Short mmCIF file of N, CA and C in Angstrom, two decimals:
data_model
loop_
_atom_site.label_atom_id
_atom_site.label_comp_id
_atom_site.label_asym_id
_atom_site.label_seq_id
_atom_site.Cartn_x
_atom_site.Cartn_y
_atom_site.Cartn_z
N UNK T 1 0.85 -1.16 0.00
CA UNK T 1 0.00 0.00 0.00
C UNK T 1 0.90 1.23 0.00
N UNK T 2 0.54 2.15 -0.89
CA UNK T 2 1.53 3.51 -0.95
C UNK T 2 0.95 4.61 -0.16
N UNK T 3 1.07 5.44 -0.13
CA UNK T 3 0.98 7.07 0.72
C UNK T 3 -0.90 7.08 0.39
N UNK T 4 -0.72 7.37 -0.80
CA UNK T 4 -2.26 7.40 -1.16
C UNK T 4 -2.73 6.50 -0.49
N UNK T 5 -2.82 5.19 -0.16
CA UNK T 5 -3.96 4.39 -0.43
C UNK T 5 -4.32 4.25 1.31
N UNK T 6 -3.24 4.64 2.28
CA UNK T 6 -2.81 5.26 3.67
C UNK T 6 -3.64 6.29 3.58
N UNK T 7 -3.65 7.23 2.95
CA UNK T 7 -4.31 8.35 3.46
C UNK T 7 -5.98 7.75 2.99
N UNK T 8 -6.10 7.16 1.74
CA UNK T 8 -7.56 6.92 1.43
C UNK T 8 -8.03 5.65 2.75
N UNK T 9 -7.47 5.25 3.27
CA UNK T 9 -8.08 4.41 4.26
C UNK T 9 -8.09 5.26 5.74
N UNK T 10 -7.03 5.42 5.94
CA UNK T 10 -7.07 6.61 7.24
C UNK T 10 -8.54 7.63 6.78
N UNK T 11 -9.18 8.09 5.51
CA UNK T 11 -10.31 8.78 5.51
C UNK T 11 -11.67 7.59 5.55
N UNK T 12 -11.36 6.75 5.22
CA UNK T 12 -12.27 5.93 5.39
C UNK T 12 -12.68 5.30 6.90
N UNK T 13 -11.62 5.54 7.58
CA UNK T 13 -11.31 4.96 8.74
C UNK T 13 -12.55 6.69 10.03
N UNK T 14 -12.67 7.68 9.43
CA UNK T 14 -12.70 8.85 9.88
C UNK T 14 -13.91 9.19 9.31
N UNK T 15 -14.43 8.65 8.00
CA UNK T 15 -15.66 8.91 7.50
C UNK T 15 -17.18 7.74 8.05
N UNK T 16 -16.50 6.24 8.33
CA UNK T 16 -17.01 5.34 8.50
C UNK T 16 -16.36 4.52 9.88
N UNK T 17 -16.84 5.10 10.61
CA UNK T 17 -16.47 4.96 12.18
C UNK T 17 -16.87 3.19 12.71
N UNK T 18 -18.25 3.10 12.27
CA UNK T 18 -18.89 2.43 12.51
C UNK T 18 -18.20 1.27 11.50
N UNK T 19 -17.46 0.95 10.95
CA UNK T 19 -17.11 -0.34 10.26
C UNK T 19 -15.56 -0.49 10.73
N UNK T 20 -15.55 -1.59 10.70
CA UNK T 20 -13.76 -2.39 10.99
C UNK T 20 -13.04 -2.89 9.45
N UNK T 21 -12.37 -1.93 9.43
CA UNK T 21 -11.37 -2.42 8.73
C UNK T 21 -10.02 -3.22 9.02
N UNK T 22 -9.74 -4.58 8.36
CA UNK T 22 -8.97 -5.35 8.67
C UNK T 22 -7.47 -5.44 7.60
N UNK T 23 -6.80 -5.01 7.95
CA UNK T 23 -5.57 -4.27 7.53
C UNK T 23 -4.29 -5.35 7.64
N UNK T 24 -4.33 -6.55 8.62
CA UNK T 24 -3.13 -7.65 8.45
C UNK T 24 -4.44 -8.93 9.01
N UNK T 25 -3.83 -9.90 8.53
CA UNK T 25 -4.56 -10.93 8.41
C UNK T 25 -3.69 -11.82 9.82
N UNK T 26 -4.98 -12.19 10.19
CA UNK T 26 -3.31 -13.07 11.73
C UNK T 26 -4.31 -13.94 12.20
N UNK T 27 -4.19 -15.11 12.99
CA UNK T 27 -5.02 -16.21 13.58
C UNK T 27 -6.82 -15.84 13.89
N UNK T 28 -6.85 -14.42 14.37
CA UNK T 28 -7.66 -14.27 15.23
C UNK T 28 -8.97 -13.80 13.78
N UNK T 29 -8.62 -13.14 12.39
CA UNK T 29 -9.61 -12.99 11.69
C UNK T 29 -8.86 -13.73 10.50
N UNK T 30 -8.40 -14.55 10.71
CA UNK T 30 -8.21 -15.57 9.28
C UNK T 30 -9.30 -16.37 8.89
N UNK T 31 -10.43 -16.68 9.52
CA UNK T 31 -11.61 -17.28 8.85
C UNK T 31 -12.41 -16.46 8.07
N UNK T 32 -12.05 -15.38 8.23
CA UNK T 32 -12.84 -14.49 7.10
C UNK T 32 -12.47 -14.36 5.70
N UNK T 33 -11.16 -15.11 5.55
CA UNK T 33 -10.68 -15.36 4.32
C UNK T 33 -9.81 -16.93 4.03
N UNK T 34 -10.83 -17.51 4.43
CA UNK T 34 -10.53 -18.82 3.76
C UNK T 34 -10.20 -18.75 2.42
N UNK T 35 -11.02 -18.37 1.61
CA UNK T 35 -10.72 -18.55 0.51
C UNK T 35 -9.16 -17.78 -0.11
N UNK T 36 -9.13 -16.92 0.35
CA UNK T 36 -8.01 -15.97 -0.31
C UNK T 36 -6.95 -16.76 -0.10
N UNK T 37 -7.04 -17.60 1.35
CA UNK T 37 -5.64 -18.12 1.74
C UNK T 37 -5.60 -19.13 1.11
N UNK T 38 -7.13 -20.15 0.89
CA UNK T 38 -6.97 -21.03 0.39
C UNK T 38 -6.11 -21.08 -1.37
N UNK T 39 -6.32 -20.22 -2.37
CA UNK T 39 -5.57 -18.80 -3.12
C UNK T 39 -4.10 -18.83 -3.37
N UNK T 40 -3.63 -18.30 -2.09
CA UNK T 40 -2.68 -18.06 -2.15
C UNK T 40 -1.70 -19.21 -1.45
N UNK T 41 -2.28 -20.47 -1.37
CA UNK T 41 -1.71 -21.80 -1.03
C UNK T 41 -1.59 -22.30 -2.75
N UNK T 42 -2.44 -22.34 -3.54
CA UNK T 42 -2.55 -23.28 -4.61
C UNK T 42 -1.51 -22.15 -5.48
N UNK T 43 -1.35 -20.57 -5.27
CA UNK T 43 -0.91 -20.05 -6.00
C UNK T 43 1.19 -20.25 -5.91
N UNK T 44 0.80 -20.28 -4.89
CA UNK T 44 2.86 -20.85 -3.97
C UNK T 44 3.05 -22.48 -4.54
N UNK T 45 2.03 -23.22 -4.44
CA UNK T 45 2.43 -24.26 -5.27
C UNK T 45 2.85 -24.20 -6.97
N UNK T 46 2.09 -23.20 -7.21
CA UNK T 46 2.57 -23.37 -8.76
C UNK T 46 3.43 -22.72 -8.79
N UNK T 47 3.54 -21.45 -8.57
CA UNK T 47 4.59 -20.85 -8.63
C UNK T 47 6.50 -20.60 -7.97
N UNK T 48 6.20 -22.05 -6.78
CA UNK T 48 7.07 -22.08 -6.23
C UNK T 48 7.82 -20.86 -4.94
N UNK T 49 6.89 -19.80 -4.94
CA UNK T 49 7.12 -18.79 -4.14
C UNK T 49 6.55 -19.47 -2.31
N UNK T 50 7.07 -19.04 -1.25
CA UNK T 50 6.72 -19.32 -0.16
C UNK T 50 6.04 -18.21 0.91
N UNK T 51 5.73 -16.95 0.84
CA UNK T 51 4.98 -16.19 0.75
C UNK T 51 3.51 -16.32 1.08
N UNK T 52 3.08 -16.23 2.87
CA UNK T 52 1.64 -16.37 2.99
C UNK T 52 0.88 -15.23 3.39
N UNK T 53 -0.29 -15.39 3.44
CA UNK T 53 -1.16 -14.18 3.88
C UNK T 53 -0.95 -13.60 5.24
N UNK T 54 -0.03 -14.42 6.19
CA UNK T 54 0.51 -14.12 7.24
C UNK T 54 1.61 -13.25 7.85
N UNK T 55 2.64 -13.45 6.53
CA UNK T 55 3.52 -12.73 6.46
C UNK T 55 3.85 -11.94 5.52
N UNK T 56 3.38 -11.76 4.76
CA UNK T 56 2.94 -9.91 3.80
C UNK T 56 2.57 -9.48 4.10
N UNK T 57 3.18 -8.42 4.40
CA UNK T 57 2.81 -7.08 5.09
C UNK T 57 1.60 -6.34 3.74
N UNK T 58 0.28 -5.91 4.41
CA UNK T 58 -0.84 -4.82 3.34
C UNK T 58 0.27 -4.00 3.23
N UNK T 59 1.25 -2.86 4.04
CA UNK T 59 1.90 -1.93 3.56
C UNK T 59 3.12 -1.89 3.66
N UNK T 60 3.78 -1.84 2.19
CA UNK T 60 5.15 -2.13 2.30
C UNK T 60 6.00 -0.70 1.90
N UNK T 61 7.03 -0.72 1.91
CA UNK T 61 7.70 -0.03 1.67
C UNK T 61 8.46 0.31 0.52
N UNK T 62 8.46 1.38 -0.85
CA UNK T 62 9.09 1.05 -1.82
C UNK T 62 10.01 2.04 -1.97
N UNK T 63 11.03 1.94 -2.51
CA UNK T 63 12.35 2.48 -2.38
C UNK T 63 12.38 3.01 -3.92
#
């Protein structure tokens, strides 16, 4: 996630109080995306990458 997309959620976060946004994926709301993980399991098999929804960071840093 870049500067923009930080500031467009920080307004979202300020416009829509009343909703939870879920920003890293970790034990406690990983059933809400079975599928994605399920995804990104079949996608590391083909592609040989090891890379889970656990440990990608939503905002990274680009140089």
């Amino acid at each position: 996630m870049n500067d923009r997309g930080r500031q467009y959620l920080k307004h979202l976060k300020t416009a829509f109080p009343e909703r939870q946004y879920i920003t890293n994926i970790n034990k406690s709301n990983a059933h809400y995306f079975t599928n994605e993980i399920k995804a990104t399991h079949i996608y590391n098999a083909i592609s040989g990458q090891q890379q889970t929804d656990f440990n990608t960071p939503v905002i990274q840093q680009y140089r």
